[in-house]
PDB file of N, CA and C in Angstrom:
ATOM      1  N   MET A   1     -20.848 -10.144   8.450  1.00 44.00           N
ATOM      2  CA  MET A   1     -20.088  -9.466   9.626  1.00 44.00           C
ATOM      3  C   MET A   1     -18.673  -9.455   8.993  1.00 44.00           C
ATOM      4  N   SER A   2     -18.153  -8.166   9.323  1.00 57.00           N
ATOM      5  CA  SER A   2     -16.696  -7.832   8.872  1.00 57.00           C
ATOM      6  C   SER A   2     -15.939  -6.945   9.924  1.00 57.00           C
ATOM      7  N   ARG A   3     -14.784  -6.720   9.808  1.00 81.00           N
ATOM      8  CA  ARG A   3     -13.701  -5.953  10.564  1.00 81.00           C
ATOM      9  C   ARG A   3     -13.929  -4.703  10.470  1.00 81.00           C
ATOM     10  N   LYS A   4     -14.401  -4.326   9.321  1.00 84.00           N
ATOM     11  CA  LYS A   4     -14.424  -2.924   8.794  1.00 84.00           C
ATOM     12  C   LYS A   4     -15.517  -1.985   9.726  1.00 84.00           C
ATOM     13  N   PRO A   5     -14.889  -1.228  10.530  1.00 87.00           N
ATOM     14  CA  PRO A   5     -15.780  -0.339  11.226  1.00 87.00           C
ATOM     15  C   PRO A   5     -16.862   0.428  10.616  1.00 87.00           C
ATOM     16  N   PRO A   6     -17.876   0.689  11.254  1.00 86.00           N
ATOM     17  CA  PRO A   6     -19.165   1.228  10.437  1.00 86.00           C
ATOM     18  C   PRO A   6     -18.491   2.970  10.094  1.00 86.00           C
ATOM     19  N   GLY A   7     -18.973   3.415   8.977  1.00 86.00           N
ATOM     20  CA  GLY A   7     -18.440   4.272   8.464  1.00 86.00           C
ATOM     21  C   GLY A   7     -17.255   4.478   7.616  1.00 86.00           C
ATOM     22  N   HIS A   8     -16.588   3.299   7.759  1.00 89.00           N
ATOM     23  CA  HIS A   8     -14.939   3.190   7.206  1.00 89.00           C
ATOM     24  C   HIS A   8     -14.902   3.353   5.511  1.00 89.00           C
ATOM     25  N   SER A   9     -14.271   4.098   5.017  1.00 90.00           N
ATOM     26  CA  SER A   9     -14.061   4.123   3.667  1.00 90.00           C
ATOM     27  C   SER A   9     -12.704   3.869   3.086  1.00 90.00           C
ATOM     28  N   TRP A  10     -12.524   3.269   2.084  1.00 93.00           N
ATOM     29  CA  TRP A  10     -11.456   2.739   1.466  1.00 93.00           C
ATOM     30  C   TRP A  10     -10.838   4.065   0.836  1.00 93.00           C
ATOM     31  N   SER A  11     -10.099   4.722   1.497  1.00 91.00           N
ATOM     32  CA  SER A  11      -9.371   5.835   1.036  1.00 91.00           C
ATOM     33  C   SER A  11      -8.289   5.624   0.186  1.00 91.00           C
ATOM     34  N   GLY A  12      -8.362   6.068  -1.248  1.00 93.00           N
ATOM     35  CA  GLY A  12      -7.216   5.663  -2.192  1.00 93.00           C
ATOM     36  C   GLY A  12      -7.903   4.540  -3.140  1.00 93.00           C
ATOM     37  N   PHE A  13      -8.998   4.088  -2.725  1.00 94.00           N
ATOM     38  CA  PHE A  13      -9.216   2.883  -3.753  1.00 94.00           C
ATOM     39  C   PHE A  13     -10.469   3.567  -4.366  1.00 94.00           C
ATOM     40  N   THR A  14     -10.829   2.738  -5.596  1.00 93.00           N
ATOM     41  CA  THR A  14     -11.998   3.221  -6.366  1.00 93.00           C
ATOM     42  C   THR A  14     -13.014   2.412  -5.699  1.00 93.00           C
ATOM     43  N   GLU A  15     -14.458   2.721  -6.091  1.00 92.00           N
ATOM     44  CA  GLU A  15     -15.672   2.080  -5.555  1.00 92.00           C
ATOM     45  C   GLU A  15     -15.551   0.593  -5.908  1.00 92.00           C
ATOM     46  N   ALA A  16     -15.211   0.195  -6.945  1.00 91.00           N
ATOM     47  CA  ALA A  16     -15.190  -1.143  -7.306  1.00 91.00           C
ATOM     48  C   ALA A  16     -14.084  -1.819  -6.650  1.00 91.00           C
ATOM     49  N   GLU A  17     -13.068  -1.163  -6.333  1.00 93.00           N
ATOM     50  CA  GLU A  17     -11.922  -1.837  -5.405  1.00 93.00           C
ATOM     51  C   GLU A  17     -12.526  -2.086  -4.042  1.00 93.00           C
ATOM     52  N   GLY A  18     -13.203  -0.978  -3.632  1.00 93.00           N
ATOM     53  CA  GLY A  18     -13.659  -1.059  -2.132  1.00 93.00           C
ATOM     54  C   GLY A  18     -14.413  -2.018  -2.049  1.00 93.00           C
ATOM     55  N   ARG A  19     -15.437  -2.467  -2.995  1.00 92.00           N
ATOM     56  CA  ARG A  19     -16.570  -3.827  -3.082  1.00 92.00           C
ATOM     57  C   ARG A  19     -15.741  -4.951  -2.894  1.00 92.00           C
ATOM     58  N   LEU A  20     -14.629  -5.171  -3.533  1.00 92.00           N
ATOM     59  CA  LEU A  20     -13.710  -6.179  -3.582  1.00 92.00           C
ATOM     60  C   LEU A  20     -13.044  -6.414  -2.239  1.00 92.00           C
ATOM     61  N   LEU A  21     -12.664  -5.192  -1.682  1.00 93.00           N
ATOM     62  CA  LEU A  21     -11.855  -5.481  -0.467  1.00 93.00           C
ATOM     63  C   LEU A  21     -12.939  -5.659   0.706  1.00 93.00           C
ATOM     64  N   ASP A  22     -14.226  -5.127   0.489  1.00 91.00           N
ATOM     65  CA  ASP A  22     -15.255  -5.572   1.564  1.00 91.00           C
ATOM     66  C   ASP A  22     -15.689  -7.181   1.567  1.00 91.00           C
ATOM     67  N   PHE A  23     -15.506  -7.645   0.255  1.00 88.00           N
ATOM     68  CA  PHE A  23     -15.822  -9.010   0.299  1.00 88.00           C
ATOM     69  C   PHE A  23     -14.717  -9.951   1.020  1.00 88.00           C
ATOM     70  N   LEU A  24     -13.590  -9.468   0.627  1.00 90.00           N
ATOM     71  CA  LEU A  24     -12.360 -10.178   1.288  1.00 90.00           C
ATOM     72  C   LEU A  24     -12.568  -9.729   2.748  1.00 90.00           C
ATOM     73  N   ASP A  25     -12.692  -9.168   3.168  1.00 90.00           N
ATOM     74  CA  ASP A  25     -12.749  -8.737   4.852  1.00 90.00           C
ATOM     75  C   ASP A  25     -14.113  -9.598   5.165  1.00 90.00           C
ATOM     76  N   HIS A  26     -14.917  -9.835   4.610  1.00 85.00           N
ATOM     77  CA  HIS A  26     -16.277 -10.947   4.946  1.00 85.00           C
ATOM     78  C   HIS A  26     -15.622 -12.276   4.932  1.00 85.00           C
ATOM     79  N   LEU A  27     -14.706 -12.438   3.751  1.00 84.00           N
ATOM     80  CA  LEU A  27     -14.174 -14.103   3.951  1.00 84.00           C
ATOM     81  C   LEU A  27     -13.192 -13.992   4.791  1.00 84.00           C
ATOM     82  N   GLY A  28     -12.524 -13.045   5.298  1.00 83.00           N
ATOM     83  CA  GLY A  28     -11.417 -13.149   6.406  1.00 83.00           C
ATOM     84  C   GLY A  28     -12.025 -13.430   7.513  1.00 83.00           C
ATOM     85  N   ASN A  29     -13.327 -12.971   8.002  1.00 69.00           N
ATOM     86  CA  ASN A  29     -13.789 -13.060   9.227  1.00 69.00           C
ATOM     87  C   ASN A  29     -14.373 -14.629   9.294  1.00 69.00           C
ATOM     88  N   ASN A  30     -14.401 -15.412   8.166  1.00 67.00           N
ATOM     89  CA  ASN A  30     -14.726 -16.481   8.239  1.00 67.00           C
ATOM     90  C   ASN A  30     -13.353 -17.630   8.179  1.00 67.00           C
ATOM     91  N   GLY A  31     -12.402 -16.914   8.398  1.00 69.00           N
ATOM     92  CA  GLY A  31     -11.025 -17.580   8.251  1.00 69.00           C
ATOM     93  C   GLY A  31     -10.432 -17.973   6.903  1.00 69.00           C
ATOM     94  N   TRP A  32      -9.544 -16.949   6.575  1.00 76.00           N
ATOM     95  CA  TRP A  32      -8.750 -17.493   5.356  1.00 76.00           C
ATOM     96  C   TRP A  32      -8.151 -18.667   5.168  1.00 76.00           C
ATOM     97  N   ALA A  33      -7.783 -19.178   6.395  1.00 69.00           N
ATOM     98  CA  ALA A  33      -7.120 -20.323   6.530  1.00 69.00           C
ATOM     99  C   ALA A  33      -7.767 -21.585   6.274  1.00 69.00           C
ATOM    100  N   ARG A  34      -9.024 -21.445   6.055  1.00 65.00           N
ATOM    101  CA  ARG A  34      -9.903 -22.704   5.772  1.00 65.00           C
ATOM    102  C   ARG A  34     -10.196 -23.026   4.203  1.00 65.00           C
ATOM    103  N   ASN A  35      -9.508 -24.067   3.854  1.00 58.00           N
ATOM    104  CA  ASN A  35      -9.621 -24.477   2.489  1.00 58.00           C
ATOM    105  C   ASN A  35     -10.867 -24.517   1.593  1.00 58.00           C
ATOM    106  N   PRO A  36     -12.146 -24.827   2.063  1.00 63.00           N
ATOM    107  CA  PRO A  36     -13.345 -25.043   1.474  1.00 63.00           C
ATOM    108  C   PRO A  36     -13.946 -23.423   0.970  1.00 63.00           C
ATOM    109  N   GLN A  37     -12.887 -22.439   1.199  1.00 60.00           N
ATOM    110  CA  GLN A  37     -13.199 -21.138   0.687  1.00 60.00           C
ATOM    111  C   GLN A  37     -12.764 -20.965  -0.652  1.00 60.00           C
ATOM    112  N   SER A  38     -11.709 -21.922  -1.143  1.00 63.00           N
ATOM    113  CA  SER A  38     -11.239 -21.839  -2.303  1.00 63.00           C
ATOM    114  C   SER A  38     -12.136 -21.486  -3.490  1.00 63.00           C
ATOM    115  N   GLU A  39     -13.295 -21.818  -3.455  1.00 65.00           N
ATOM    116  CA  GLU A  39     -14.290 -21.514  -4.568  1.00 65.00           C
ATOM    117  C   GLU A  39     -14.771 -19.918  -4.571  1.00 65.00           C
ATOM    118  N   GLU A  40     -14.523 -19.233  -3.179  1.00 72.00           N
ATOM    119  CA  GLU A  40     -14.979 -17.748  -3.331  1.00 72.00           C
ATOM    120  C   GLU A  40     -13.548 -17.100  -3.353  1.00 72.00           C
ATOM    121  N   LEU A  41     -12.588 -17.716  -2.626  1.00 77.00           N
ATOM    122  CA  LEU A  41     -11.214 -16.777  -2.534  1.00 77.00           C
ATOM    123  C   LEU A  41     -10.606 -16.452  -3.771  1.00 77.00           C
ATOM    124  N   MET A  42     -10.455 -17.846  -4.565  1.00 77.00           N
ATOM    125  CA  MET A  42      -9.462 -18.050  -5.451  1.00 77.00           C
ATOM    126  C   MET A  42      -9.986 -16.702  -6.658  1.00 77.00           C
ATOM    127  N   PRO A  43     -11.203 -16.858  -7.237  1.00 83.00           N
ATOM    128  CA  PRO A  43     -11.765 -15.802  -8.137  1.00 83.00           C
ATOM    129  C   PRO A  43     -11.605 -14.516  -7.498  1.00 83.00           C
ATOM    130  N   MET A  44     -11.726 -14.215  -6.088  1.00 83.00           N
ATOM    131  CA  MET A  44     -11.608 -13.022  -5.299  1.00 83.00           C
ATOM    132  C   MET A  44     -10.197 -12.376  -5.855  1.00 83.00           C
ATOM    133  N   LEU A  45      -9.530 -13.083  -5.560  1.00 87.00           N
ATOM    134  CA  LEU A  45      -7.772 -12.973  -5.773  1.00 87.00           C
ATOM    135  C   LEU A  45      -7.564 -12.460  -7.218  1.00 87.00           C
ATOM    136  N   SER A  46      -8.113 -13.326  -7.909  1.00 90.00           N
ATOM    137  CA  SER A  46      -7.946 -12.954  -9.358  1.00 90.00           C
ATOM    138  C   SER A  46      -8.523 -11.472  -9.879  1.00 90.00           C
ATOM    139  N   GLU A  47      -9.925 -11.277  -9.264  1.00 91.00           N
ATOM    140  CA  GLU A  47     -10.367 -10.109  -9.692  1.00 91.00           C
ATOM    141  C   GLU A  47      -9.460  -8.872  -9.046  1.00 91.00           C
ATOM    142  N   LEU A  48      -9.062  -9.069  -7.843  1.00 90.00           N
ATOM    143  CA  LEU A  48      -8.197  -7.903  -7.318  1.00 90.00           C
ATOM    144  C   LEU A  48      -6.956  -7.616  -8.019  1.00 90.00           C
ATOM    145  N   HIS A  49      -6.485  -8.819  -8.842  1.00 90.00           N
ATOM    146  CA  HIS A  49      -5.538  -8.550  -9.648  1.00 90.00           C
ATOM    147  C   HIS A  49      -5.600  -8.011 -11.048  1.00 90.00           C
ATOM    148  N   GLU A  50      -6.667  -8.143 -11.535  1.00 91.00           N
ATOM    149  CA  GLU A  50      -7.549  -7.935 -12.696  1.00 91.00           C
ATOM    150  C   GLU A  50      -7.535  -6.285 -12.680  1.00 91.00           C
ATOM    151  N   THR A  51      -7.868  -5.885 -11.387  1.00 90.00           N
ATOM    152  CA  THR A  51      -8.115  -4.370 -11.220  1.00 90.00           C
ATOM    153  C   THR A  51      -6.847  -3.764 -11.252  1.00 90.00           C
ATOM    154  N   GLY A  52      -5.675  -4.367 -10.985  1.00 90.00           N
ATOM    155  CA  GLY A  52      -4.313  -3.853 -10.649  1.00 90.00           C
ATOM    156  C   GLY A  52      -3.842  -3.626  -9.369  1.00 90.00           C
ATOM    157  N   LEU A  53      -4.564  -4.190  -8.427  1.00 91.00           N
ATOM    158  CA  LEU A  53      -4.374  -4.022  -7.095  1.00 91.00           C
ATOM    159  C   LEU A  53      -3.255  -5.195  -6.847  1.00 91.00           C
ATOM    160  N   GLY A  54      -2.030  -4.813  -6.331  1.00 91.00           N
ATOM    161  CA  GLY A  54      -1.313  -5.704  -6.027  1.00 91.00           C
ATOM    162  C   GLY A  54      -1.507  -6.405  -4.346  1.00 91.00           C
ATOM    163  N   LEU A  55      -0.845  -7.483  -4.376  1.00 93.00           N
ATOM    164  CA  LEU A  55      -1.074  -8.343  -3.085  1.00 93.00           C
ATOM    165  C   LEU A  55      -0.654  -7.429  -1.931  1.00 93.00           C
ATOM    166  N   GLU A  56       0.464  -6.744  -1.971  1.00 96.00           N
ATOM    167  CA  GLU A  56       1.130  -5.766  -0.812  1.00 96.00           C
ATOM    168  C   GLU A  56       0.084  -5.142  -0.573  1.00 96.00           C
ATOM    169  N   ARG A  57      -0.664  -4.182  -1.402  1.00 95.00           N
ATOM    170  CA  ARG A  57      -1.730  -3.255  -1.506  1.00 95.00           C
ATOM    171  C   ARG A  57      -2.891  -3.630  -0.650  1.00 95.00           C
ATOM    172  N   VAL A  58      -3.249  -4.878  -0.979  1.00 95.00           N
ATOM    173  CA  VAL A  58      -4.426  -5.551  -0.300  1.00 95.00           C
ATOM    174  C   VAL A  58      -4.078  -6.063   1.154  1.00 95.00           C
ATOM    175  N   LYS A  59      -2.833  -6.433   1.144  1.00 95.00           N
ATOM    176  CA  LYS A  59      -2.727  -6.883   2.674  1.00 95.00           C
ATOM    177  C   LYS A  59      -2.515  -5.630   3.694  1.00 95.00           C
ATOM    178  N   ASN A  60      -2.054  -4.467   3.043  1.00 96.00           N
ATOM    179  CA  ASN A  60      -1.931  -3.278   3.810  1.00 96.00           C
ATOM    180  C   ASN A  60      -3.465  -2.753   4.182  1.00 96.00           C
ATOM    181  N   ALA A  61      -4.440  -2.865   3.278  1.00 95.00           N
ATOM    182  CA  ALA A  61      -5.646  -2.349   3.594  1.00 95.00           C
ATOM    183  C   ALA A  61      -6.234  -3.467   4.669  1.00 95.00           C
ATOM    184  N   MET A  62      -6.084  -4.662   4.558  1.00 94.00           N
ATOM    185  CA  MET A  62      -6.461  -5.680   5.417  1.00 94.00           C
ATOM    186  C   MET A  62      -5.919  -5.333   6.758  1.00 94.00           C
ATOM    187  N   ALA A  63      -4.691  -5.089   6.716  1.00 94.00           N
ATOM    188  CA  ALA A  63      -3.982  -4.737   8.411  1.00 94.00           C
ATOM    189  C   ALA A  63      -4.440  -3.515   8.701  1.00 94.00           C
ATOM    190  N   SER A  64      -4.918  -2.546   7.864  1.00 93.00           N
ATOM    191  CA  SER A  64      -5.516  -1.327   8.401  1.00 93.00           C
ATOM    192  C   SER A  64      -6.937  -1.813   9.394  1.00 93.00           C
ATOM    193  N   LEU A  65      -7.357  -2.721   8.848  1.00 93.00           N
ATOM    194  CA  LEU A  65      -8.728  -3.101   9.647  1.00 93.00           C
ATOM    195  C   LEU A  65      -8.395  -4.062  11.013  1.00 93.00           C
ATOM    196  N   GLY A  66      -7.232  -4.493  10.926  1.00 90.00           N
ATOM    197  CA  GLY A  66      -6.744  -5.276  12.430  1.00 90.00           C
ATOM    198  C   GLY A  66      -6.274  -6.765  12.205  1.00 90.00           C
ATOM    199  N   TYR A  67      -6.238  -6.901  10.851  1.00 92.00           N
ATOM    200  CA  TYR A  67      -5.911  -8.304  10.503  1.00 92.00           C
ATOM    201  C   TYR A  67      -4.365  -8.452  11.053  1.00 92.00           C
ATOM    202  N   ASP A  68      -3.849  -9.519  11.502  1.00 91.00           N
ATOM    203  CA  ASP A  68      -2.488  -9.725  11.785  1.00 91.00           C
ATOM    204  C   ASP A  68      -1.689 -10.523  10.965  1.00 91.00           C
ATOM    205  N   ASN A  69      -0.361 -10.477  11.234  1.00 91.00           N
ATOM    206  CA  ASN A  69       0.451 -11.218  10.440  1.00 91.00           C
ATOM    207  C   ASN A  69      -0.105 -12.706  10.058  1.00 91.00           C
ATOM    208  N   ASP A  70      -0.341 -13.453  11.050  1.00 89.00           N
ATOM    209  CA  ASP A  70      -0.832 -14.963  10.571  1.00 89.00           C
ATOM    210  C   ASP A  70      -1.999 -14.740   9.755  1.00 89.00           C
ATOM    211  N   ASP A  71      -2.816 -14.021   9.779  1.00 88.00           N
ATOM    212  CA  ASP A  71      -4.083 -13.684   8.670  1.00 88.00           C
ATOM    213  C   ASP A  71      -3.339 -13.347   7.515  1.00 88.00           C
ATOM    214  N   LEU A  72      -2.608 -12.315   7.443  1.00 91.00           N
ATOM    215  CA  LEU A  72      -2.219 -11.894   6.123  1.00 91.00           C
ATOM    216  C   LEU A  72      -1.241 -13.038   5.357  1.00 91.00           C
ATOM    217  N   HIS A  73      -0.806 -13.745   6.111  1.00 91.00           N
ATOM    218  CA  HIS A  73       0.013 -15.062   5.532  1.00 91.00           C
ATOM    219  C   HIS A  73      -0.860 -15.747   4.690  1.00 91.00           C
ATOM    220  N   GLN A  74      -1.900 -15.834   5.360  1.00 89.00           N
ATOM    221  CA  GLN A  74      -2.935 -16.830   4.570  1.00 89.00           C
ATOM    222  C   GLN A  74      -3.281 -16.291   3.194  1.00 89.00           C
ATOM    223  N   LEU A  75      -3.343 -15.191   2.922  1.00 90.00           N
ATOM    224  CA  LEU A  75      -3.345 -14.452   1.596  1.00 90.00           C
ATOM    225  C   LEU A  75      -2.185 -14.576   0.890  1.00 90.00           C
ATOM    226  N   ASP A  76      -1.158 -14.523   1.672  1.00 91.00           N
ATOM    227  CA  ASP A  76       0.219 -15.134   0.647  1.00 91.00           C
ATOM    228  C   ASP A  76      -0.102 -16.585   0.035  1.00 91.00           C
ATOM    229  N   ARG A  77      -0.507 -17.299   1.150  1.00 88.00           N
ATOM    230  CA  ARG A  77      -0.584 -18.780   0.467  1.00 88.00           C
ATOM    231  C   ARG A  77      -1.688 -19.127  -0.378  1.00 88.00           C
ATOM    232  N   TRP A  78      -2.825 -18.309  -0.366  1.00 87.00           N
ATOM    233  CA  TRP A  78      -3.896 -18.299  -1.523  1.00 87.00           C
ATOM    234  C   TRP A  78      -3.310 -17.688  -2.559  1.00 87.00           C
ATOM    235  N   GLU A  79      -2.590 -16.603  -2.581  1.00 90.00           N
ATOM    236  CA  GLU A  79      -1.968 -15.902  -3.865  1.00 90.00           C
ATOM    237  C   GLU A  79      -1.042 -17.111  -4.516  1.00 90.00           C
ATOM    238  N   SER A  80      -0.199 -17.731  -3.802  1.00 90.00           N
ATOM    239  CA  SER A  80       0.868 -18.972  -4.368  1.00 90.00           C
ATOM    240  C   SER A  80      -0.164 -19.589  -5.072  1.00 90.00           C
ATOM    241  N   LYS A  81      -1.309 -20.122  -4.257  1.00 86.00           N
ATOM    242  CA  LYS A  81      -2.297 -21.326  -4.992  1.00 86.00           C
ATOM    243  C   LYS A  81      -2.886 -20.568  -6.504  1.00 86.00           C
ATOM    244  N   ARG A  82      -3.056 -19.324  -6.226  1.00 86.00           N
ATOM    245  CA  ARG A  82      -3.987 -18.706  -7.529  1.00 86.00           C
ATOM    246  C   ARG A  82      -2.693 -18.797  -8.780  1.00 86.00           C
ATOM    247  N   THR A  83      -1.320 -18.627  -8.343  1.00 89.00           N
ATOM    248  CA  THR A  83      -0.644 -18.464  -9.270  1.00 89.00           C
ATOM    249  C   THR A  83       0.386 -19.568  -9.661  1.00 89.00           C
ATOM    250  N   THR A  84       0.544 -20.318  -8.715  1.00 90.00           N
ATOM    251  CA  THR A  84       1.203 -21.723  -9.184  1.00 90.00           C
ATOM    252  C   THR A  84       0.384 -22.822  -9.232  1.00 90.00           C
ATOM    253  N   GLY A  85      -0.726 -22.765  -8.525  1.00 85.00           N
ATOM    254  CA  GLY A  85      -1.596 -24.079  -8.317  1.00 85.00           C
ATOM    255  C   GLY A  85      -1.012 -24.911  -7.140  1.00 85.00           C
ATOM    256  N   LYS A  86      -0.204 -24.183  -6.279  1.00 85.00           N
ATOM    257  CA  LYS A  86       0.078 -24.977  -4.925  1.00 85.00           C
ATOM    258  C   LYS A  86       0.195 -23.916  -3.672  1.00 85.00           C
ATOM    259  N   PHE A  87      -0.206 -24.212  -2.693  1.00 81.00           N
ATOM    260  CA  PHE A  87      -0.105 -23.549  -1.429  1.00 81.00           C
ATOM    261  C   PHE A  87       1.320 -23.331  -1.023  1.00 81.00           C
ATOM    262  N   GLY A  88       1.719 -21.996  -0.690  1.00 72.00           N
ATOM    263  CA  GLY A  88       2.831 -21.789   0.082  1.00 72.00           C
ATOM    264  C   GLY A  88       2.770 -22.025   1.284  1.00 72.00           C
ATOM    265  N   ARG A  89       3.877 -21.942   1.795  1.00 68.00           N
ATOM    266  CA  ARG A  89       4.069 -22.399   3.542  1.00 68.00           C
ATOM    267  C   ARG A  89       3.752 -21.124   4.003  1.00 68.00           C
TER     268      ARG A  89
END
């Protein structure tokens, strides 16, 4: 299940970036706030970073699907964990 509506395309993103965003959307529906997802979310954020997508651009893409500020804050927390080893507040 995803929030992405049928027929949605990731305009301005490559096909590979779109696949990563699709998977991030899938994880978001299961709750980015839940810590057990670290095995999937941490590598996902690393892959997004390696493709050159900054966190703000990723958050804007997720916001376009309807994720709210509380949801997007969880991505900030996970990015902090990825880069510093500690969850941000």
